[in-house]
Tab-separated table of C-alpha atoms in Angstrom:
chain	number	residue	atom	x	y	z
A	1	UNK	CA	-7.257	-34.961	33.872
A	2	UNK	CA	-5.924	-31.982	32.075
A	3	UNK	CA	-5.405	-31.651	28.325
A	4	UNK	CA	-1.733	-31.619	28.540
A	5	UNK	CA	0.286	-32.235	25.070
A	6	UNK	CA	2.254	-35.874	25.395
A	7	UNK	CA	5.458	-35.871	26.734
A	8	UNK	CA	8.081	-37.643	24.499
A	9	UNK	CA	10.676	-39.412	26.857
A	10	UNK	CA	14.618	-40.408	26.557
A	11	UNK	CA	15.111	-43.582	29.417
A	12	UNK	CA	18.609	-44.251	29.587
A	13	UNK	CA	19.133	-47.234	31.761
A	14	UNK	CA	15.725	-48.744	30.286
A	15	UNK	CA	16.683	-52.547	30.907
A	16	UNK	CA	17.938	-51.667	34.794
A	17	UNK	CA	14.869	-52.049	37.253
A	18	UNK	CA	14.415	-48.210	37.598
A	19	UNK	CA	14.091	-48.000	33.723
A	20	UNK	CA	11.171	-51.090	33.703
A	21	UNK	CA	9.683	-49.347	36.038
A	22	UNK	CA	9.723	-45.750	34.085
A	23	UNK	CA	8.159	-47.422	30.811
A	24	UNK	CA	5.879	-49.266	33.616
A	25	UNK	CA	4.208	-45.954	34.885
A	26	UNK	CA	4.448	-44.113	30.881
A	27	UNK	CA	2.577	-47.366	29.760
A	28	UNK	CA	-0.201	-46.886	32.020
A	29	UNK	CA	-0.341	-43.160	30.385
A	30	UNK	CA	-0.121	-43.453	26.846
A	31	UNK	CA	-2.474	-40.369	26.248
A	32	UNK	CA	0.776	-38.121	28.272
A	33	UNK	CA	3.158	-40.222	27.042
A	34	UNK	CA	5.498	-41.722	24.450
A	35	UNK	CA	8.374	-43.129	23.944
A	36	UNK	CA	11.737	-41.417	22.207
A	37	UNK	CA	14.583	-43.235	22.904
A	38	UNK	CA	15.461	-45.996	24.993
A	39	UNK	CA	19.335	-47.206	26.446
A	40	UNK	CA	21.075	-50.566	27.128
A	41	UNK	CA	24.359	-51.775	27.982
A	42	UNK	CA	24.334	-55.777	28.415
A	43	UNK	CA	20.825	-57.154	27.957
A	44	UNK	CA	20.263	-56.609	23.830
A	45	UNK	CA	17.402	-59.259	24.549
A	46	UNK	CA	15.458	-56.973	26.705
A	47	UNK	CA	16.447	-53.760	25.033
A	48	UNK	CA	14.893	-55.525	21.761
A	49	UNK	CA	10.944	-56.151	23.761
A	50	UNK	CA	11.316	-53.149	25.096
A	51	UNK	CA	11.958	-51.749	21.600
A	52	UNK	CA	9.007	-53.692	19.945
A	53	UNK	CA	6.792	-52.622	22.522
A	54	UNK	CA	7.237	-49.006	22.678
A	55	UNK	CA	8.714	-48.565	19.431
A	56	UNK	CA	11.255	-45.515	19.666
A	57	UNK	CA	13.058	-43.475	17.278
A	58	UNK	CA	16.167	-44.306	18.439
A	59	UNK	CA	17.930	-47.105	20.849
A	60	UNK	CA	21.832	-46.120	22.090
A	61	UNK	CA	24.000	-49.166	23.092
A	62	UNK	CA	27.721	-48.834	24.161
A	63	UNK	CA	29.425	-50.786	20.710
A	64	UNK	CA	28.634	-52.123	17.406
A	65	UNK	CA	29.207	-55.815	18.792
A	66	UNK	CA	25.976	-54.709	20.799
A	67	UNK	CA	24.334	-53.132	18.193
A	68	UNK	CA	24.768	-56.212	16.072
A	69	UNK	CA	23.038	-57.605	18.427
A	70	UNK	CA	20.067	-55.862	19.091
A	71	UNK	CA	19.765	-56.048	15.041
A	72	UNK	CA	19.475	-59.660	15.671
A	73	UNK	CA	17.363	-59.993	18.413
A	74	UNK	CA	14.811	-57.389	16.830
A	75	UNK	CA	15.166	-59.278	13.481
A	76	UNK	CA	14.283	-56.707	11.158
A	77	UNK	CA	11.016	-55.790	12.672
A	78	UNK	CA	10.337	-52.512	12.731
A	79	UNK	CA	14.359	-51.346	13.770
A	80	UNK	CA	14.497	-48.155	15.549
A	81	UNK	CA	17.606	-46.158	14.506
A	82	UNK	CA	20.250	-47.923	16.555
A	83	UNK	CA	23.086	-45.200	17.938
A	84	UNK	CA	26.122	-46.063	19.618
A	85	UNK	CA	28.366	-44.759	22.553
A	86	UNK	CA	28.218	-42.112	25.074
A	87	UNK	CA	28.157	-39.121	22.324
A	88	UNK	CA	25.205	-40.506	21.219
A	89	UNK	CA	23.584	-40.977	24.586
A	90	UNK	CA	24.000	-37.357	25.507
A	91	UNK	CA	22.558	-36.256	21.963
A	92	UNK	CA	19.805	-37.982	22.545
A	93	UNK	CA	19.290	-36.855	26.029
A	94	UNK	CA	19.723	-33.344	24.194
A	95	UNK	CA	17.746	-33.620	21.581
A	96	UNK	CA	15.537	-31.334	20.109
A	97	UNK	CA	12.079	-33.393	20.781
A	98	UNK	CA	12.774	-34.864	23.625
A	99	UNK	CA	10.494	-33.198	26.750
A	100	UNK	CA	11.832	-35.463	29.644
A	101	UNK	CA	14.752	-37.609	30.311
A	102	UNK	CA	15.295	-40.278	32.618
A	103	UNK	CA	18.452	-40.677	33.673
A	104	UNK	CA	18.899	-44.707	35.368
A	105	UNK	CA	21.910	-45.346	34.264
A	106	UNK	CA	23.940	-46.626	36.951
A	107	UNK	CA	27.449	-45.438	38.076
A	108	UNK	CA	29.521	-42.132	36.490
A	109	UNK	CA	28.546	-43.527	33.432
A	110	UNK	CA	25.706	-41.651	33.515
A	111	UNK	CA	27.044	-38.161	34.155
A	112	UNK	CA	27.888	-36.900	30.935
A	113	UNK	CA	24.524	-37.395	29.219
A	114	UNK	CA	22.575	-35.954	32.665
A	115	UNK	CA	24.984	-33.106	32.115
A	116	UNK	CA	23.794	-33.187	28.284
A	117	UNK	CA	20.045	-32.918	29.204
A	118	UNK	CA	20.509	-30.244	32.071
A	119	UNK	CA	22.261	-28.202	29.853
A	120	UNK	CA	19.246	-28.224	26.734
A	121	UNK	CA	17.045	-27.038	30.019
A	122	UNK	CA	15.291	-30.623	30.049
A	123	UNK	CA	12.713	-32.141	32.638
A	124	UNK	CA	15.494	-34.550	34.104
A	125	UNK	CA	14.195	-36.938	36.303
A	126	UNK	CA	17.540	-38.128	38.048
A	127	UNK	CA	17.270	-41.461	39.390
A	128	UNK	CA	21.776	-41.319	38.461
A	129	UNK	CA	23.139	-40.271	41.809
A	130	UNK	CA	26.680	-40.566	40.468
A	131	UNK	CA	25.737	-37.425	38.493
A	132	UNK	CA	26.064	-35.251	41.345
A	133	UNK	CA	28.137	-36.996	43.397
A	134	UNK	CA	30.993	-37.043	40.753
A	135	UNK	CA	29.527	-33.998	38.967
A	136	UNK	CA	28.615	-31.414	42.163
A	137	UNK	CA	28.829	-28.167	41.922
A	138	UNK	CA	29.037	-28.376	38.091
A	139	UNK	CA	25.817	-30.567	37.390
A	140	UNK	CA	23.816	-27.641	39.171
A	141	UNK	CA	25.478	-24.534	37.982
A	142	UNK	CA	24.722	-26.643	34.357
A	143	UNK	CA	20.508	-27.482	36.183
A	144	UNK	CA	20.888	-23.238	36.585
A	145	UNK	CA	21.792	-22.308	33.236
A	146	UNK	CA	20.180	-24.527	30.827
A	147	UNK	CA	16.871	-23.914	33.359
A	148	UNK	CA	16.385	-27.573	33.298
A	149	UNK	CA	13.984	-28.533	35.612
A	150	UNK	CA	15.618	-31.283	38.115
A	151	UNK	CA	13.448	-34.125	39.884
A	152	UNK	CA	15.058	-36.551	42.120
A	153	UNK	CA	13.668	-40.365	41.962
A	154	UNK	CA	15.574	-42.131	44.618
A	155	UNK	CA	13.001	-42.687	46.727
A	156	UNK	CA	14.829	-41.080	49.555
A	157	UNK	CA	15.218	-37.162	47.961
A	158	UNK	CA	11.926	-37.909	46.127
A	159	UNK	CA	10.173	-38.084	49.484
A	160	UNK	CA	12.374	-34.793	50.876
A	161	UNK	CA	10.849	-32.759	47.739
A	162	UNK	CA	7.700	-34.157	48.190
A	163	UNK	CA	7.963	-32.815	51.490
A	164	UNK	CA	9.163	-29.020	50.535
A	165	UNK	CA	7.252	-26.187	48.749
A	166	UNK	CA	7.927	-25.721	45.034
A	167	UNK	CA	9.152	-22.407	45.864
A	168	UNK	CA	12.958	-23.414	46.330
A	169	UNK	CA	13.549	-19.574	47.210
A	170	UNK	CA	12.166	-20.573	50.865
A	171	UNK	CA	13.638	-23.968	51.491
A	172	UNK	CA	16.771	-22.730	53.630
A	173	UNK	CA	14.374	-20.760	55.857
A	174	UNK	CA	12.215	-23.812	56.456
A	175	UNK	CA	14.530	-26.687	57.059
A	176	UNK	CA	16.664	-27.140	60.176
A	177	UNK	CA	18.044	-31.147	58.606
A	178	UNK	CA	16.413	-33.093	56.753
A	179	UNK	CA	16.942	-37.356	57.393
A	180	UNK	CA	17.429	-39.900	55.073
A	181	UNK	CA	16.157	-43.577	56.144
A	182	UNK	CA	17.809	-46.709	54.978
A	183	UNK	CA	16.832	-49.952	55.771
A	184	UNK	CA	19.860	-51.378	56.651
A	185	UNK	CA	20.212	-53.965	53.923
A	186	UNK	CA	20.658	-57.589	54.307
A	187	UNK	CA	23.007	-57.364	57.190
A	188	UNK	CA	21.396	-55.172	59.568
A	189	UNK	CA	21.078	-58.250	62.204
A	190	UNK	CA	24.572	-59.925	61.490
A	191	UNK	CA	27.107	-59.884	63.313
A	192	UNK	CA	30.141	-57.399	61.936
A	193	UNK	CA	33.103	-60.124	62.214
A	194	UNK	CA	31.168	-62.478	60.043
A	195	UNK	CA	30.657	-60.286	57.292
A	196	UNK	CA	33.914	-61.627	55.378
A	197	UNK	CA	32.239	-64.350	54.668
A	198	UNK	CA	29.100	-62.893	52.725
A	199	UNK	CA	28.908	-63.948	49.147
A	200	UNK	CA	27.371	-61.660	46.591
A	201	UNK	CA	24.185	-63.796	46.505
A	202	UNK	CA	23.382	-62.661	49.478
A	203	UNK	CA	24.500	-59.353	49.298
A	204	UNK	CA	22.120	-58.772	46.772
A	205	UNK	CA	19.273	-60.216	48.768
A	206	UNK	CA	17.587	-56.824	49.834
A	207	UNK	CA	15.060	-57.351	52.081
A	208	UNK	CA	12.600	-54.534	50.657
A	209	UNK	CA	13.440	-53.336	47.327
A	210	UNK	CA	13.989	-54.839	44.122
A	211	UNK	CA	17.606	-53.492	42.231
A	212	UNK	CA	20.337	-54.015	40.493
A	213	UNK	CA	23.698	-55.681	41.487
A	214	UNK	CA	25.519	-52.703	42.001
A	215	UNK	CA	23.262	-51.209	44.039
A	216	UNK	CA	21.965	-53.736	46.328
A	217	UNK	CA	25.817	-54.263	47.224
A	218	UNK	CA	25.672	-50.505	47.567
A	219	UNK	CA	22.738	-50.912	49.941
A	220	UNK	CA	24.694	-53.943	52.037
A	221	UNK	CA	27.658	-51.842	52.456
A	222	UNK	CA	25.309	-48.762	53.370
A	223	UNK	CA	27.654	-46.809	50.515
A	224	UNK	CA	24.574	-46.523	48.899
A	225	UNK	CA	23.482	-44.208	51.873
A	226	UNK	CA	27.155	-42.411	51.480
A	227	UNK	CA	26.321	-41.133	47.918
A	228	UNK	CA	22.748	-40.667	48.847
A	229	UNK	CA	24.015	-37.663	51.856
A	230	UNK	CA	26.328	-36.181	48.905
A	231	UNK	CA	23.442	-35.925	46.580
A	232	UNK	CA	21.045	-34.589	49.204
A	233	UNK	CA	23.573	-31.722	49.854
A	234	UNK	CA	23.701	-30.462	46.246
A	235	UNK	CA	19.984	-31.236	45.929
A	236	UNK	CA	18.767	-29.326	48.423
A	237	UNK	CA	21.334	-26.401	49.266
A	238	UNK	CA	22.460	-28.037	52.336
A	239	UNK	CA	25.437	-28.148	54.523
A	240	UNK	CA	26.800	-31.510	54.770
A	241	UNK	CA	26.400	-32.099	58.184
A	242	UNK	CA	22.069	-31.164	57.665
A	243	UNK	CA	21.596	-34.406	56.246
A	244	UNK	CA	21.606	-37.121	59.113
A	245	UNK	CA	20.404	-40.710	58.600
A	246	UNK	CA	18.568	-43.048	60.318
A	247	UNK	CA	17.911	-46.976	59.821
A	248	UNK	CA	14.471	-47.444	59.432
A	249	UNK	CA	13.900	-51.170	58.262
A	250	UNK	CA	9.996	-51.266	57.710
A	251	UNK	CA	10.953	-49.169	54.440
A	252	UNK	CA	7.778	-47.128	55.198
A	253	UNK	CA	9.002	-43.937	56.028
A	254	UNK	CA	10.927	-42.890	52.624
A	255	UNK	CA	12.712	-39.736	54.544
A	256	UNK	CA	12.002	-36.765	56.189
A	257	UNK	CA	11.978	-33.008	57.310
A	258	UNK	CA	13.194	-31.688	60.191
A	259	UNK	CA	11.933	-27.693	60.262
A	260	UNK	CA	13.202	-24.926	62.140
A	261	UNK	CA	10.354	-24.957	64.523
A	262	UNK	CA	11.429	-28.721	65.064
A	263	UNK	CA	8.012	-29.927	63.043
A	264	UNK	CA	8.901	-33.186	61.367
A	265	UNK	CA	7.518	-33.696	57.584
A	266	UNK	CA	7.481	-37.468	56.523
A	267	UNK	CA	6.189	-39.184	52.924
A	268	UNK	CA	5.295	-42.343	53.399
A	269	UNK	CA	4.528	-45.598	51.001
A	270	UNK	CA	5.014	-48.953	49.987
A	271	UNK	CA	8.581	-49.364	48.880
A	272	UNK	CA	7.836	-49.414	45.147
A	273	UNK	CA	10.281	-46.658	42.930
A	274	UNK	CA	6.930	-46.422	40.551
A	275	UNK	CA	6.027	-43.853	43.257
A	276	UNK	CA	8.994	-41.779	43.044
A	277	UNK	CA	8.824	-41.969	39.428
A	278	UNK	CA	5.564	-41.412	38.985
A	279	UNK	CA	5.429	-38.012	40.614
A	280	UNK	CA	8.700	-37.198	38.670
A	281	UNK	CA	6.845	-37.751	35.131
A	282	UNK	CA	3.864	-35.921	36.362
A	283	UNK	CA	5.118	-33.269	38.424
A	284	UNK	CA	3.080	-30.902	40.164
A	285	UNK	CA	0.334	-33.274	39.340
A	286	UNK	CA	0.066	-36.867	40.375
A	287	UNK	CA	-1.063	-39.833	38.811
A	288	UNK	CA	-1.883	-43.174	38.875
A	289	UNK	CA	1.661	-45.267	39.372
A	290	UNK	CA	0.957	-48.906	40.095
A	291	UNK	CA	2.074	-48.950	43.200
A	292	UNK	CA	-0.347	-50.311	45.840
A	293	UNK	CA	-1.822	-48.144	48.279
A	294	UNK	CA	-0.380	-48.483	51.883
A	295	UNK	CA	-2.692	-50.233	54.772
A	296	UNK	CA	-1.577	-48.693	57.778
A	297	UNK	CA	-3.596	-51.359	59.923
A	298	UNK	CA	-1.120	-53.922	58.234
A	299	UNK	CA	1.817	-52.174	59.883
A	300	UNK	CA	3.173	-53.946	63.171
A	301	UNK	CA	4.986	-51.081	63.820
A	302	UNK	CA	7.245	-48.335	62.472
A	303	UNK	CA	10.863	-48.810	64.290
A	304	UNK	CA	13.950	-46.619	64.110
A	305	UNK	CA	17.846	-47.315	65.261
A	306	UNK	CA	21.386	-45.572	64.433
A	307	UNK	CA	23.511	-46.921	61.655
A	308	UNK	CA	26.422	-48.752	63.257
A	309	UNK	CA	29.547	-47.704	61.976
A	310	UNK	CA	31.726	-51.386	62.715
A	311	UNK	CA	28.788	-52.860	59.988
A	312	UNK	CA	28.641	-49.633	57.674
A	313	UNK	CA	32.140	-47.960	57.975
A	314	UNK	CA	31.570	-46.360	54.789
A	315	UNK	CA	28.794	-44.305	55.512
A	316	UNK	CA	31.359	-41.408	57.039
A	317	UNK	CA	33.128	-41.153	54.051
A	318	UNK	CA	30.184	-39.305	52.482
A	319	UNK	CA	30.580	-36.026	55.046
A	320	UNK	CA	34.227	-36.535	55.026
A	321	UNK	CA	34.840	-35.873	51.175
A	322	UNK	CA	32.137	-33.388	51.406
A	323	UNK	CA	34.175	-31.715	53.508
A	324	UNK	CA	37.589	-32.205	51.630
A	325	UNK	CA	39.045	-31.031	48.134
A	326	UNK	CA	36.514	-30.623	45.377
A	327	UNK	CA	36.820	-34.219	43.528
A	328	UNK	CA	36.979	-36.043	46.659
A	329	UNK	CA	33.733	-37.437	46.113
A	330	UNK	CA	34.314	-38.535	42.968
A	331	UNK	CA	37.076	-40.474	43.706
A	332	UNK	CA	35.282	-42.000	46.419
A	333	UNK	CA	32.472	-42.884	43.773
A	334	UNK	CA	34.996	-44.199	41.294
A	335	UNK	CA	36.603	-46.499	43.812
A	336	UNK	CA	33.276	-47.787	45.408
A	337	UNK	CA	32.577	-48.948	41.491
A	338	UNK	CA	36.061	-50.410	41.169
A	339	UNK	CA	35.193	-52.222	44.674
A	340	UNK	CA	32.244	-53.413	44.156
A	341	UNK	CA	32.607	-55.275	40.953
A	342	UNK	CA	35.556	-57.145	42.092
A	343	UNK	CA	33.337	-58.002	44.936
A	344	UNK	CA	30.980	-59.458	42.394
A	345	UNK	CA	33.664	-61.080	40.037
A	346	UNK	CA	34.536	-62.768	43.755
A	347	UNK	CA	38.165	-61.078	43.691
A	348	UNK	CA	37.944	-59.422	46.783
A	349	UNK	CA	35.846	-59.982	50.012
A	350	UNK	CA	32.830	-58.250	51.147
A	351	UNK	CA	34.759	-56.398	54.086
A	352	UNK	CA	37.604	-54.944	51.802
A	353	UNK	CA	35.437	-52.685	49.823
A	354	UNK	CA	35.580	-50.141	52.431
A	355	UNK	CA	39.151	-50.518	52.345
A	356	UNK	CA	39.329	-49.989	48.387
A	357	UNK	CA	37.883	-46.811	49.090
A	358	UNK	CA	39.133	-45.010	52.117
A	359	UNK	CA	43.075	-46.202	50.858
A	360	UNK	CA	42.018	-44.943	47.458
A	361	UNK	CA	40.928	-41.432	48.573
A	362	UNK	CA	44.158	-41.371	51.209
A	363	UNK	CA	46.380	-42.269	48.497
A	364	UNK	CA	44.716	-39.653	45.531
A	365	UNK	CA	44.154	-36.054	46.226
A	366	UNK	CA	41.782	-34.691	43.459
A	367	UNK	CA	44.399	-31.490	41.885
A	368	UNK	CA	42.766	-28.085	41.990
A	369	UNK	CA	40.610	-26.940	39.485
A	370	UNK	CA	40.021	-31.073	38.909
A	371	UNK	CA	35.903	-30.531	39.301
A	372	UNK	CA	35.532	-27.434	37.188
A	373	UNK	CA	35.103	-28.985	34.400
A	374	UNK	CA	33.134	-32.383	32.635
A	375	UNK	CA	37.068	-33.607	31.419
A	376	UNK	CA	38.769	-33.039	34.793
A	377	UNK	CA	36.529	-34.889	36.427
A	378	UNK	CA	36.492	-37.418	33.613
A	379	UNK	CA	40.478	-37.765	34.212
A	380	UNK	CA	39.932	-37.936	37.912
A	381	UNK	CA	37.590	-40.828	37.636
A	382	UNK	CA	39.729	-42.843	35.742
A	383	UNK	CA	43.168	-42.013	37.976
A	384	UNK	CA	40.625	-43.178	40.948
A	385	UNK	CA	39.957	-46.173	39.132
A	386	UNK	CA	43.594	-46.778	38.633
A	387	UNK	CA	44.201	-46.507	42.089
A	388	UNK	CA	41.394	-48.517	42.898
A	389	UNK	CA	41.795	-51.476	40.941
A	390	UNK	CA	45.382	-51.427	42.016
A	391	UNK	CA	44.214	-51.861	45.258
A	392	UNK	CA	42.199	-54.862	44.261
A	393	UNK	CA	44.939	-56.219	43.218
A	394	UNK	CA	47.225	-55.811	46.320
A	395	UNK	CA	43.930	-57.823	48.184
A	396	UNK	CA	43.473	-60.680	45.967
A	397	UNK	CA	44.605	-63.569	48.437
């Protein structure tokens, strides 16, 4: 291994599963790395052992209520210095000592400290894909001139860089389309007209990866997939309609390159997101990530279908706000969140979130200029969430 100077890391998102996982890999490294600052939002309990064991300068929760609490559940051992609210999650995504920032914070929550550590020119390991769908154009041209260095950790645009040369200067002459898999979530078998009935139990049941609520609804609905084809086009330079996707259920084949002379580039792996962020922390280099290693003669076989658009009507809304006004897709973010907790909160049934989302972006029209800036799009998000949750309202039976 090289004699590299130790990395000090910001995780916001630490208690989500992408966040575990992140002080999972650092752990296993504690000669490259250590441990700056951590973030919570609900679980003070796990913030607090993730505190004792990696013992940060600073921990940012959303109130004092919370911070109360994290007081109490560390009881006086060895506090870090306990920050509160978003300021204080993009300063410490900023900050001065900080080499690399995670950002696993879920939803457009997450946007303004991404911005925050893309701006100070930080390695950003974005795991947030609300940052550049709500954030497009003006998360990169903020990537450009802070020189941050940006490395994607959904698996899906992990695999797609993995696959490219780190010379970005020649990815448009190389790729034709590039294809994101999905696995087609718990539903993939089930018949359309009996999704009304799906409870959020099983909508969280994912068949291959282990998340979060929000997501693994995100994943059932295939929205997940939506945002994931609006990221890909800011990540990679593309035109909208380059990035196609393609159910893959094995979960094998994380995505892939299509080149101009038609030559397809896959990375494949077990579906762990240690992988992902693994090669994020390290990058160029790899290292060890815990993941184990794949046994191809284990695999029955590698299978491949289209998504169908009765079970996932919400996958075309991610090429058609691409292709509307700038803002479009952060509305459609905004209103997915909006959706999708009422789902959870059981106000609303599994087959109305689509219908919280397209009425939402047919009945606001982002106003121009609305995306040039961090507090347009900050208004827009919340007028989209207005909308939305007056929506929800309108369904509740």
């Amino acid at each position: 291994m090289p004699d590299v100077p130790r990395q000090k890391l910001c995780v916001l998102g630490s208690t989500g599963s992408i966040g575990v996982s992140t002080l999972d890999v650092a752990a296993r490294h504690p000669e490259r790395y250590e441990i700056f600052a951590l973030s919570g939002h609900s679980r003070m309990a796990e913030l607090a052992r993730q505190c004792a064991a990696h013992r940060p300068r600073y921990a940012v929760v959303p109130d004092a209520a919370r911070a109360q609490a994290l007081r109490d559940h560390l009881a006086g051992g060895g506090l870090p210095q306990i920050l509160v609210g978003a300021q204080a999650l993009a300063e410490v995504a900023a900050h001065e000592d900080v080499d690399a920032v995670m950002g696993a914070i879920v939803g457009a929550a997450g946007l303004q400290p991404c911005l925050a550590a893309a701006r100070a020119g930080k390695r950003l390991l974005l795991a947030n894909k609300e940052a550049l769908v709500v954030g497009g154009a003006l998360f990169m041209r903020a990537v450009e001139e802070g020189g941050a260095q940006l490395l994607p950790i959904d698996s899906e645009h992990s695999a797609i860089f993995q696959c490219l040369p780190e010379d970005r200067s020649t990815w448009a002459s190389r790729i034709d389309h590039i294809v994101l898999t999905a696995s087609g979530g718990p539903f993939r078998t089930r018949d359309p007209a009996t999704l009304a009935d799906v409870t959020p139990q099983q909508a969280c049941a994912h068949p291959n990866w282990v998340m979060g609520r929000k997501i693994s609804v995100d994943s059932a609905t295939m929205m997940n997939k939506a945002l994931e084809v609006i990221e890909a086009r800011w990540l990679f330079d593309l035109h909208p309609r380059q990035v196609r996707v393609v159910i893959h259920p094995q979960s094998i084949i994380h995505s892939m390159v299509v080149c101009r002379d038609h030559s397809v580039l896959a990375q494949m792996g077990t579906p762990d997101m240690r992988v992902p962020i693994a090669y994020g922390l390290a990058w160029p280099e790899r290292i060890a990530s815990g993941a184990e290693q794949l046994d191809f003669l284990s695999l029955s076989q590698l299978s491949f279908e289209p998504a169908d658009a009765r079970r996932y009507p919400g996958l075309q809304l991610a090429w058609a706000t691409l292709e509307a006004a700038p803002g479009s897709t952060a509305v459609l973010n905004a209103a997915n969140e909006v959706a999708v907790a009422a789902f959870l909160e059981g106000a609303i049934r599994f087959d109305r979130i689509h219908a919280v989302n397209e009425t939402t972006l047919e009945r606001l029209s982002p106003p121009a200029g609305a995306a040039d800036s961090l507090e347009g799009l900050l208004e827009l998000d919340a007028a989209a969430r207005r909308v939305a949750a007056e929506l929800v309202e309108e369904l509740v039976p």
